[in-house]
XYZ file of C-alpha atoms in Angstrom:
561
model
C 25.784 19.005 15.178
C 22.193 18.666 15.445
C 19.996 16.904 12.605
C 19.445 20.668 11.806
C 23.244 21.101 10.548
C 23.113 23.050 7.450
C 26.108 20.614 5.012
C 27.033 17.615 5.242
C 29.499 15.626 2.536
C 28.802 11.925 1.631
C 32.058 9.660 0.727
C 33.358 6.629 2.152
C 31.250 4.803 -0.372
C 28.784 3.785 -3.110
C 26.784 7.057 -4.166
C 23.820 5.328 -5.786
C 22.381 8.393 -7.583
C 19.538 6.406 -9.730
C 20.222 8.945 -12.193
C 21.337 7.696 -15.937
C 23.182 9.551 -16.645
C 25.115 10.017 -13.278
C 24.600 6.903 -11.532
C 27.156 5.270 -8.878
C 29.129 8.556 -7.681
C 31.946 9.049 -4.956
C 30.637 11.852 -2.784
C 27.879 14.103 -2.780
C 26.957 17.631 -0.694
C 23.650 18.789 1.231
C 23.401 22.659 1.253
C 20.550 23.747 2.944
C 17.617 21.314 1.784
C 19.553 20.675 -1.689
C 21.622 18.588 -3.244
C 24.713 21.285 -4.468
C 27.582 18.326 -5.637
C 27.219 14.920 -6.728
C 30.631 13.514 -8.132
C 33.932 12.640 -7.621
C 36.141 13.489 -3.783
C 38.133 16.368 -5.087
C 35.364 18.015 -5.985
C 33.470 18.050 -3.245
C 36.359 19.183 -0.959
C 35.589 22.530 -2.760
C 32.435 23.577 -0.928
C 34.060 22.091 2.613
C 33.454 25.316 5.341
C 34.472 24.991 8.634
C 30.604 24.103 9.691
C 30.383 20.800 7.210
C 29.896 17.195 8.918
C 31.005 15.006 6.617
C 29.478 11.131 6.695
C 31.671 8.725 6.629
C 29.451 5.645 3.939
C 32.009 2.803 5.343
C 31.875 0.634 2.405
C 27.432 0.784 2.779
C 25.488 2.601 -0.022
C 23.885 6.437 -0.208
C 20.720 6.555 -2.393
C 17.665 8.231 -3.193
C 14.796 7.773 0.472
C 12.518 5.196 -0.260
C 9.672 6.533 -1.686
C 6.587 4.282 -0.707
C 4.254 4.223 -3.787
C 0.910 3.119 -1.948
C 0.220 2.620 1.868
C -1.752 3.819 4.142
C 0.367 4.714 6.853
C -1.397 7.523 8.463
C -4.840 4.627 9.444
C -3.061 1.071 8.449
C -1.636 0.113 11.675
C -5.200 1.127 13.843
C -6.160 -2.454 11.674
C -3.287 -4.174 13.461
C -4.488 -3.907 16.851
C -5.527 -6.548 19.023
C -5.842 -10.483 18.818
C -3.036 -11.386 15.421
C -4.641 -14.422 13.253
C -2.183 -14.170 10.575
C -0.051 -17.852 9.273
C -2.589 -19.314 11.761
C -5.096 -22.482 10.121
C -8.520 -24.224 11.186
C -11.386 -22.836 13.129
C -10.254 -25.014 16.504
C -7.293 -23.079 15.763
C -8.170 -19.744 15.238
C -11.419 -20.326 17.723
C -7.832 -21.622 20.341
C -6.226 -18.178 19.762
C -8.902 -15.440 20.006
C -9.607 -17.309 22.972
C -5.889 -17.340 24.759
C -5.709 -13.626 23.651
C -9.654 -12.948 24.791
C -8.740 -14.687 28.272
C -6.039 -12.367 28.939
C -7.592 -8.767 28.315
C -7.967 -6.821 30.522
C -11.414 -5.672 31.695
C -12.640 -3.222 29.529
C -10.191 -3.563 26.364
C -12.328 -3.722 23.213
C -12.146 -6.752 21.055
C -10.409 -7.243 18.396
C -8.287 -8.290 15.657
C -6.748 -8.944 12.550
C -4.725 -11.493 10.083
C -7.165 -14.368 9.217
C -8.319 -14.946 5.825
C -11.062 -16.606 4.140
C -8.941 -19.579 3.685
C -7.987 -20.271 7.318
C -11.578 -21.676 7.813
C -12.596 -25.263 6.845
C -16.244 -24.017 4.639
C -14.769 -20.871 3.627
C -16.663 -18.419 5.501
C -16.350 -17.505 9.396
C -19.199 -17.377 11.102
C -20.764 -15.387 14.789
C -21.734 -17.831 16.907
C -18.037 -18.953 16.495
C -16.789 -16.174 18.199
C -20.037 -16.047 20.442
C -18.964 -18.672 22.119
C -16.057 -17.324 23.366
C -16.693 -13.360 23.642
C -19.976 -13.926 25.499
C -22.633 -10.419 25.490
C -18.697 -8.255 24.506
C -18.670 -7.890 20.999
C -15.867 -8.041 18.502
C -14.578 -8.011 15.067
C -11.460 -8.637 13.534
C -10.202 -7.873 10.242
C -8.892 -9.853 7.961
C -5.258 -9.946 7.150
C -5.650 -7.492 4.148
C -8.674 -5.501 5.586
C -11.520 -6.036 2.630
C -13.886 -7.874 5.280
C -14.307 -8.878 8.831
C -16.150 -10.863 11.240
C -17.888 -10.186 13.850
C -19.935 -11.765 16.474
C -23.738 -11.171 17.704
C -22.859 -8.521 20.214
C -20.598 -6.428 17.683
C -24.070 -6.946 15.306
C -26.693 -5.807 17.558
C -24.371 -2.600 18.776
C -23.955 -1.843 14.978
C -27.231 -2.376 14.308
C -27.623 -4.629 12.354
C -30.582 -7.349 11.484
C -32.304 -9.077 8.885
C -34.013 -6.209 6.979
C -30.014 -3.992 6.708
C -29.163 -3.508 3.599
C -26.181 -4.798 1.842
C -23.704 -1.346 1.011
C -22.675 -3.286 -2.176
C -25.459 -6.352 -3.102
C -23.496 -8.958 -4.939
C -20.083 -7.331 -4.180
C -20.002 -5.570 -0.877
C -22.090 -7.727 1.569
C -22.882 -10.061 4.850
C -23.552 -13.107 4.294
C -27.224 -14.188 4.941
C -28.332 -17.184 6.280
C -30.900 -18.760 5.013
C -33.955 -16.667 7.455
C -31.545 -13.719 5.806
C -29.626 -12.855 8.865
C -25.928 -11.502 9.538
C -24.269 -14.635 9.601
C -21.013 -12.751 10.584
C -18.875 -12.391 8.195
C -19.158 -9.137 6.086
C -16.892 -8.970 2.607
C -15.350 -5.720 1.214
C -14.360 -2.951 2.889
C -18.228 -1.125 2.487
C -19.013 -4.113 5.403
C -15.604 -3.065 7.146
C -16.294 0.276 7.331
C -19.100 0.281 8.698
C -18.511 -2.674 11.719
C -14.952 -1.432 12.586
C -16.856 2.681 13.072
C -19.431 2.087 14.541
C -17.632 -0.043 17.428
C -15.223 2.718 17.413
C -12.019 0.850 15.916
C -11.447 4.822 13.734
C -11.584 6.843 15.735
C -9.259 10.171 15.570
C -7.528 9.620 19.069
C -6.449 6.414 17.190
C -5.440 7.640 14.164
C -2.967 9.316 16.160
C -1.556 6.390 18.191
C -1.636 5.165 14.463
C 0.707 7.167 13.505
C 3.418 6.307 16.350
C 3.278 2.751 14.721
C 4.037 3.722 11.292
C 4.102 7.727 9.855
C 6.985 8.508 13.255
C 9.316 5.444 12.467
C 9.466 5.595 8.345
C 12.646 7.384 8.774
C 13.791 4.013 10.922
C 13.120 2.256 7.101
C 14.603 4.612 5.187
C 11.056 6.243 3.695
C 10.798 9.697 2.860
C 7.677 10.245 1.290
C 4.507 8.083 0.415
C 1.100 7.988 -1.144
C -1.517 7.707 1.513
C -4.505 5.407 -0.435
C -6.913 6.634 1.190
C -7.717 7.365 4.656
C -10.973 4.641 5.609
C -11.689 5.405 8.545
C -15.826 5.184 8.232
C -18.540 5.349 5.845
C -17.989 8.006 3.787
C -14.913 10.076 2.430
C -15.921 13.297 4.489
C -15.025 11.517 7.905
C -11.164 11.797 6.998
C -11.416 15.293 6.743
C -9.695 16.484 10.176
C -6.969 13.808 9.378
C -5.443 16.464 6.449
C -6.181 18.963 8.653
C -4.697 17.882 11.435
C -1.986 16.604 9.442
C -1.220 20.550 7.894
C -1.583 21.674 10.602
C 1.129 18.745 12.002
C 3.762 19.713 9.066
C 3.795 23.648 9.923
C 4.724 22.663 13.686
C 7.710 21.084 11.817
C 7.497 17.487 13.162
C 6.031 15.712 10.105
C 8.857 13.094 9.443
C 8.045 12.578 5.681
C 5.927 13.894 2.735
C 2.726 12.572 2.305
C 0.609 12.787 -0.616
C -3.110 11.835 0.195
C -6.505 11.033 -2.086
C -9.420 11.563 -2.227
C -11.121 8.802 -2.737
C -14.472 6.857 -3.723
C -15.620 3.462 -3.094
C -19.444 3.695 -2.555
C -21.693 3.574 -5.874
C -23.664 6.179 -4.640
C -20.648 8.073 -5.063
C -20.817 11.419 -8.228
C -18.075 11.096 -9.945
C -18.822 14.849 -10.447
C -18.423 15.532 -6.824
C -16.323 13.105 -6.078
C -13.378 15.122 -8.117
C -14.843 18.480 -7.136
C -14.471 17.653 -3.483
C -10.715 16.563 -4.583
C -10.165 20.147 -6.297
C -11.498 21.294 -2.903
C -8.876 19.519 -1.056
C -6.299 20.185 -2.887
C -6.638 24.006 -1.862
C -7.178 23.683 1.207
C -5.607 20.745 2.798
C -1.744 22.020 1.190
C 1.654 22.696 2.884
C 5.561 22.000 2.433
C 5.038 18.189 2.683
C 1.457 17.651 3.299
C -1.168 17.341 -0.139
C -4.299 15.967 -1.794
C -3.425 15.526 -5.317
C -5.481 11.917 -6.238
C -8.287 10.572 -6.380
C -8.086 6.464 -5.046
C -11.346 4.671 -6.950
C -12.135 0.224 -5.658
C -12.766 -0.807 -9.097
C -13.151 -4.509 -7.349
C -12.698 -6.490 -3.748
C -10.441 -8.964 -3.790
C -10.008 -12.543 -5.491
C -10.358 -14.623 -2.126
C -13.289 -13.802 -1.734
C -14.428 -13.391 -5.002
C -14.553 -9.888 -5.008
C -12.992 -8.738 -8.137
C -13.753 -9.600 -12.003
C -12.080 -12.391 -13.663
C -12.350 -13.584 -17.161
C -12.379 -17.300 -16.665
C -14.863 -18.661 -13.242
C -12.985 -19.682 -10.462
C -12.432 -22.973 -9.677
C -13.764 -22.970 -6.369
C -16.966 -22.282 -5.414
C -20.045 -21.360 -7.721
C -19.331 -17.937 -7.269
C -18.400 -17.911 -11.614
C -16.259 -15.339 -12.775
C -16.736 -12.898 -8.805
C -17.869 -8.657 -10.043
C -16.747 -5.877 -9.482
C -17.562 -3.262 -7.139
C -18.762 -0.362 -9.799
C -19.882 -0.490 -13.362
C -17.858 0.081 -16.236
C -19.570 3.061 -17.030
C -18.521 4.511 -13.869
C -15.647 3.758 -14.011
C -15.137 6.010 -16.453
C -16.756 8.710 -15.906
C -14.326 8.884 -12.727
C -10.770 8.711 -14.759
C -12.711 11.592 -17.387
C -13.947 14.300 -14.486
C -10.769 13.475 -12.545
C -8.250 13.698 -15.755
C -10.464 17.187 -17.292
C -10.265 18.491 -13.908
C -6.115 17.840 -13.888
C -5.877 15.121 -11.147
C -4.785 11.684 -11.195
C -6.614 8.359 -11.028
C -5.579 5.243 -8.421
C -6.924 2.267 -8.882
C -7.649 -0.765 -7.631
C -7.985 -3.676 -8.967
C -7.443 -7.689 -8.043
C -8.762 -9.914 -10.930
C -7.627 -9.822 -14.712
C -11.694 -8.996 -15.573
C -10.900 -6.434 -13.730
C -8.251 -4.334 -14.898
C -9.566 -5.511 -18.730
C -12.768 -3.441 -17.673
C -9.843 -0.743 -16.133
C -7.572 -0.272 -19.447
C -10.784 0.006 -21.480
C -12.092 2.334 -19.603
C -8.451 4.601 -19.339
C -8.646 4.379 -23.858
C -12.352 4.841 -24.107
C -11.446 7.917 -22.629
C -8.106 9.012 -23.804
C -10.153 8.343 -27.770
C -12.138 11.358 -26.257
C -9.890 13.786 -24.717
C -6.409 12.639 -25.081
C -3.660 11.127 -22.808
C -2.198 14.448 -21.676
C -0.375 14.314 -18.905
C -1.889 12.024 -17.502
C -0.505 10.079 -14.702
C -3.532 7.560 -13.978
C -1.978 4.515 -11.221
C -3.308 0.906 -11.361
C -2.833 -1.087 -8.735
C -1.837 -4.100 -7.109
C -1.891 -5.954 -10.206
C -2.932 -10.212 -9.022
C -3.778 -11.533 -12.214
C -3.525 -9.676 -15.658
C -3.942 -11.598 -19.182
C -0.619 -11.751 -20.746
C -2.649 -9.498 -23.211
C -3.317 -6.739 -20.375
C 0.416 -6.240 -20.075
C 1.792 -4.492 -22.703
C -1.680 -2.176 -22.640
C 0.032 -0.375 -19.640
C 2.680 0.976 -21.600
C 1.499 2.255 -24.475
C -1.596 3.366 -22.595
C 0.209 5.447 -19.917
C -0.973 3.804 -17.242
C 1.177 3.217 -14.527
C 1.417 -0.530 -11.888
C 1.657 -0.895 -8.385
C 2.528 -3.084 -6.933
C 3.126 -4.948 -4.053
C 5.885 -7.733 -4.321
C 5.409 -9.018 -1.229
C 2.372 -10.595 -2.220
C 4.367 -12.005 -4.745
C 6.396 -14.941 -2.893
C 4.685 -17.115 -0.860
C 3.042 -14.992 1.594
C 2.362 -16.505 5.243
C 3.414 -19.824 3.570
C -0.538 -19.838 1.941
C -0.074 -17.387 -0.483
C 0.522 -20.511 -3.732
C -1.347 -22.639 -2.267
C -4.578 -20.347 -1.991
C -3.992 -18.785 -5.251
C -4.047 -22.622 -7.202
C -7.185 -24.131 -5.687
C -8.723 -20.092 -6.237
C -7.563 -20.377 -9.545
C -5.751 -23.860 -11.230
C -2.384 -24.034 -11.505
C -2.110 -23.286 -15.205
C -3.481 -19.660 -15.185
C -1.653 -18.886 -11.870
C 1.192 -20.110 -13.927
C 0.690 -17.452 -16.529
C -0.977 -15.167 -15.877
C -0.494 -14.351 -11.226
C 2.010 -11.169 -9.363
C 3.531 -10.522 -13.444
C 5.757 -7.658 -11.804
C 8.638 -9.045 -13.846
C 6.338 -9.508 -16.706
C 5.410 -5.559 -16.555
C 9.017 -4.174 -15.481
C 10.267 -5.745 -19.473
C 6.992 -4.656 -20.987
C 7.894 -0.840 -20.586
C 5.673 -0.296 -17.493
C 6.524 2.205 -15.148
C 6.900 -0.168 -11.644
C 6.346 1.291 -8.232
C 6.109 -0.680 -4.645
C 4.168 -0.213 -2.024
C 3.615 -2.275 1.122
C -0.037 -1.566 1.801
C -0.881 -2.171 4.970
C -3.047 -3.147 6.328
C -1.939 -5.909 3.345
C 0.943 -6.939 5.023
C 2.076 -6.443 8.961
C 3.672 -2.995 10.628
C 6.925 -5.111 10.522
C 7.058 -5.567 6.471
C 6.510 -1.842 5.814
C 9.932 -1.547 5.524
C 11.195 -1.128 1.639
C 14.088 -3.170 1.615
C 11.321 -6.340 2.581
C 9.308 -5.475 -0.486
C 12.286 -4.088 -2.384
C 14.510 -8.553 -0.995
C 10.134 -9.751 -2.695
C 11.159 -8.284 -5.555
C 14.043 -9.853 -6.205
C 14.023 -13.284 -4.673
C 10.349 -14.028 -4.737
C 11.040 -15.387 -1.870
C 9.678 -14.805 1.873
C 12.081 -12.743 3.387
C 14.316 -14.173 6.022
C 13.309 -17.605 4.340
C 15.176 -18.151 1.696
C 14.397 -21.815 1.825
C 10.670 -20.592 0.276
C 9.288 -22.568 -3.117
C 9.598 -19.745 -5.312
C 6.347 -18.492 -6.648
C 7.040 -18.228 -9.636
C 10.926 -17.718 -10.811
C 10.591 -15.989 -13.986
C 8.451 -12.883 -12.350
C 11.663 -12.136 -10.938
C 13.657 -8.432 -11.494
C 16.449 -6.990 -10.780
C 18.295 -5.488 -8.000
C 18.373 -1.760 -10.405
C 14.669 -2.563 -11.242
C 13.650 -2.678 -8.049
C 15.902 0.194 -6.805
C 13.418 2.686 -9.413
C 10.125 1.332 -8.393
C 10.638 2.553 -4.891
C 12.826 6.181 -5.679
C 12.606 7.382 -9.604
C 9.420 5.746 -10.949
C 7.781 6.243 -7.408
C 8.253 10.201 -7.508
C 6.939 10.095 -11.084
C 3.991 8.354 -10.006
C 3.438 11.751 -7.004
C 4.283 14.126 -9.650
C 7.103 14.862 -7.930
C 10.678 12.906 -9.779
C 11.421 17.176 -10.451
C 12.298 17.209 -6.618
C 12.678 13.603 -5.101
C 14.359 9.698 -6.187
C 17.161 10.841 -7.458
C 20.315 12.696 -6.319
C 21.109 15.152 -8.249
C 22.172 18.716 -8.014
C 19.494 20.939 -7.429
C 17.234 18.163 -6.195
C 16.239 18.181 -2.500
C 17.878 16.033 0.043
C 16.089 13.224 0.082
C 18.359 10.079 0.442
C 18.798 7.377 2.540
C 21.888 5.421 3.732
C 23.015 1.690 4.270
C 25.357 -0.106 5.861
C 26.077 -2.108 3.408
C 26.177 -1.803 -0.395
C 23.553 -3.948 -1.587
C 25.302 -5.010 -5.348
C 27.923 -6.496 -3.487
C 25.904 -9.168 -0.856
C 23.071 -11.946 -0.995
C 20.226 -10.510 -1.953
C 18.574 -12.910 1.496
C 20.253 -10.273 2.971
C 18.712 -7.546 1.801
C 16.003 -7.197 4.025
C 18.258 -7.230 6.960
C 20.973 -4.093 5.991
C 20.563 -1.459 8.504
C 19.206 1.442 7.965
C 21.919 4.374 9.899
C 20.216 7.900 8.608
C 17.956 8.810 6.471
C 17.378 12.952 5.619
C 14.640 14.846 3.742
C 14.805 18.292 2.644
C 18.452 18.269 4.208
C 17.190 17.238 7.873
C 18.265 14.175 9.552
C 14.728 12.435 10.786
C 16.741 9.000 11.712
C 20.652 8.464 12.358
C 21.989 5.481 14.267
C 26.016 3.669 14.016
C 26.737 7.107 11.451
C 30.953 7.389 11.017
C 31.210 10.363 11.377
């Protein structure tokens, strides 16, 4: 039978439903796009016809399809092209890796790379002259590991038209590091500088985005993903430059070859953005770019940058440098105005934050908006939550704010995260506040997971990787890693909820997907092992055998049928 078979019976393993009224079942039947039966095998047999395809779980596990609740699958792979500097430290070692790649690159190759962090260099900031010695007059730019910073050479500076008189996108928050004469040193801090350099060098062309999706959107079903929230298509200096991509996604969906559901964003990260104008764009695009599996229904705002670049606000000063408590990209008043405009229009905010000072500003803004216009059915999400003061943990549940996190970052990611954050913040603050995923769950907050490429590698997008990281607080594949704050571990039930029913709630689809219930859409995934019966360190290597969206098989391998 083909991937378009209309009726399936799954049995022979654990059907883990994420439905609290019926947590586990023996069998499940799909007819057309919907689940028509969940229960025991004898009851399922009543639905069997000569056209039914019976799939033996062979002791494995059937789950709701995984929902990646914060990612950039549409354009994220475009940030992972070129020389990979992940995990390389020391200026000499970094430059040696770049030189080796440049020397081997075919003539005419666009020189680019990714994976460095400020901590990769002894002086915490890279310089264009280091690249000049390698590249000569060929432009080159390299995005940092999380694509919040960019390192570029003098040739790139010239191609992009930058001089000592060029203004910073957002002075003090998104800016170019400069020498004593005012010239950019080759280090752009935060996303606006990355978009300026990257777009002018041709990193994010429409053709490039199409190719990028072949590395993320197309293989997503092989990772068990059936839906994603895309937290911003960042391909230019302005939001409007992403509009043709949404048109392309809708056309692709109508042609029947989009393998996952995509909930998209209108985004704002520039201080001259007018909150009501941003909201008006969201209202327009929500109507204009809609198909069965594509919608634009969320307003993404970057309230700050990252702590590693001192671009987020802390409650107490950094332990390194002369950066004080850091900064935010927007004023509290602007954030509050954007939340209110969006909520009044009937949509949700998804707000980036990294520092404990930033999250307090955001929660305060949401609270003030609720005092004026009520909570209603708002489902605002605050994402990342790298550092949250204990006093603010219970406020997520109290305000009905969803906490989105990336579990891989709550490990000793790249083998350096523990040391990096302890240097930035001090061991006591790290232990008390950093990556508090367990504390958030236990507080009653709705917690969701997203891989958030470009903050991870393409190979780390798979939800099973994020689930294992959340349960162990160790890098998958490194069972002897240092555990990053043991009390922040969660149990498997909590982790699975974060990538299924909780994520469905975040994107307002919990009545259709996120659990295996009669009447819901047949979005599901078959695993080769029962996750509850294996060592947690084996979760990431558990094979995905079959993925289905809307009753259509989108991925299949080694299935017993």
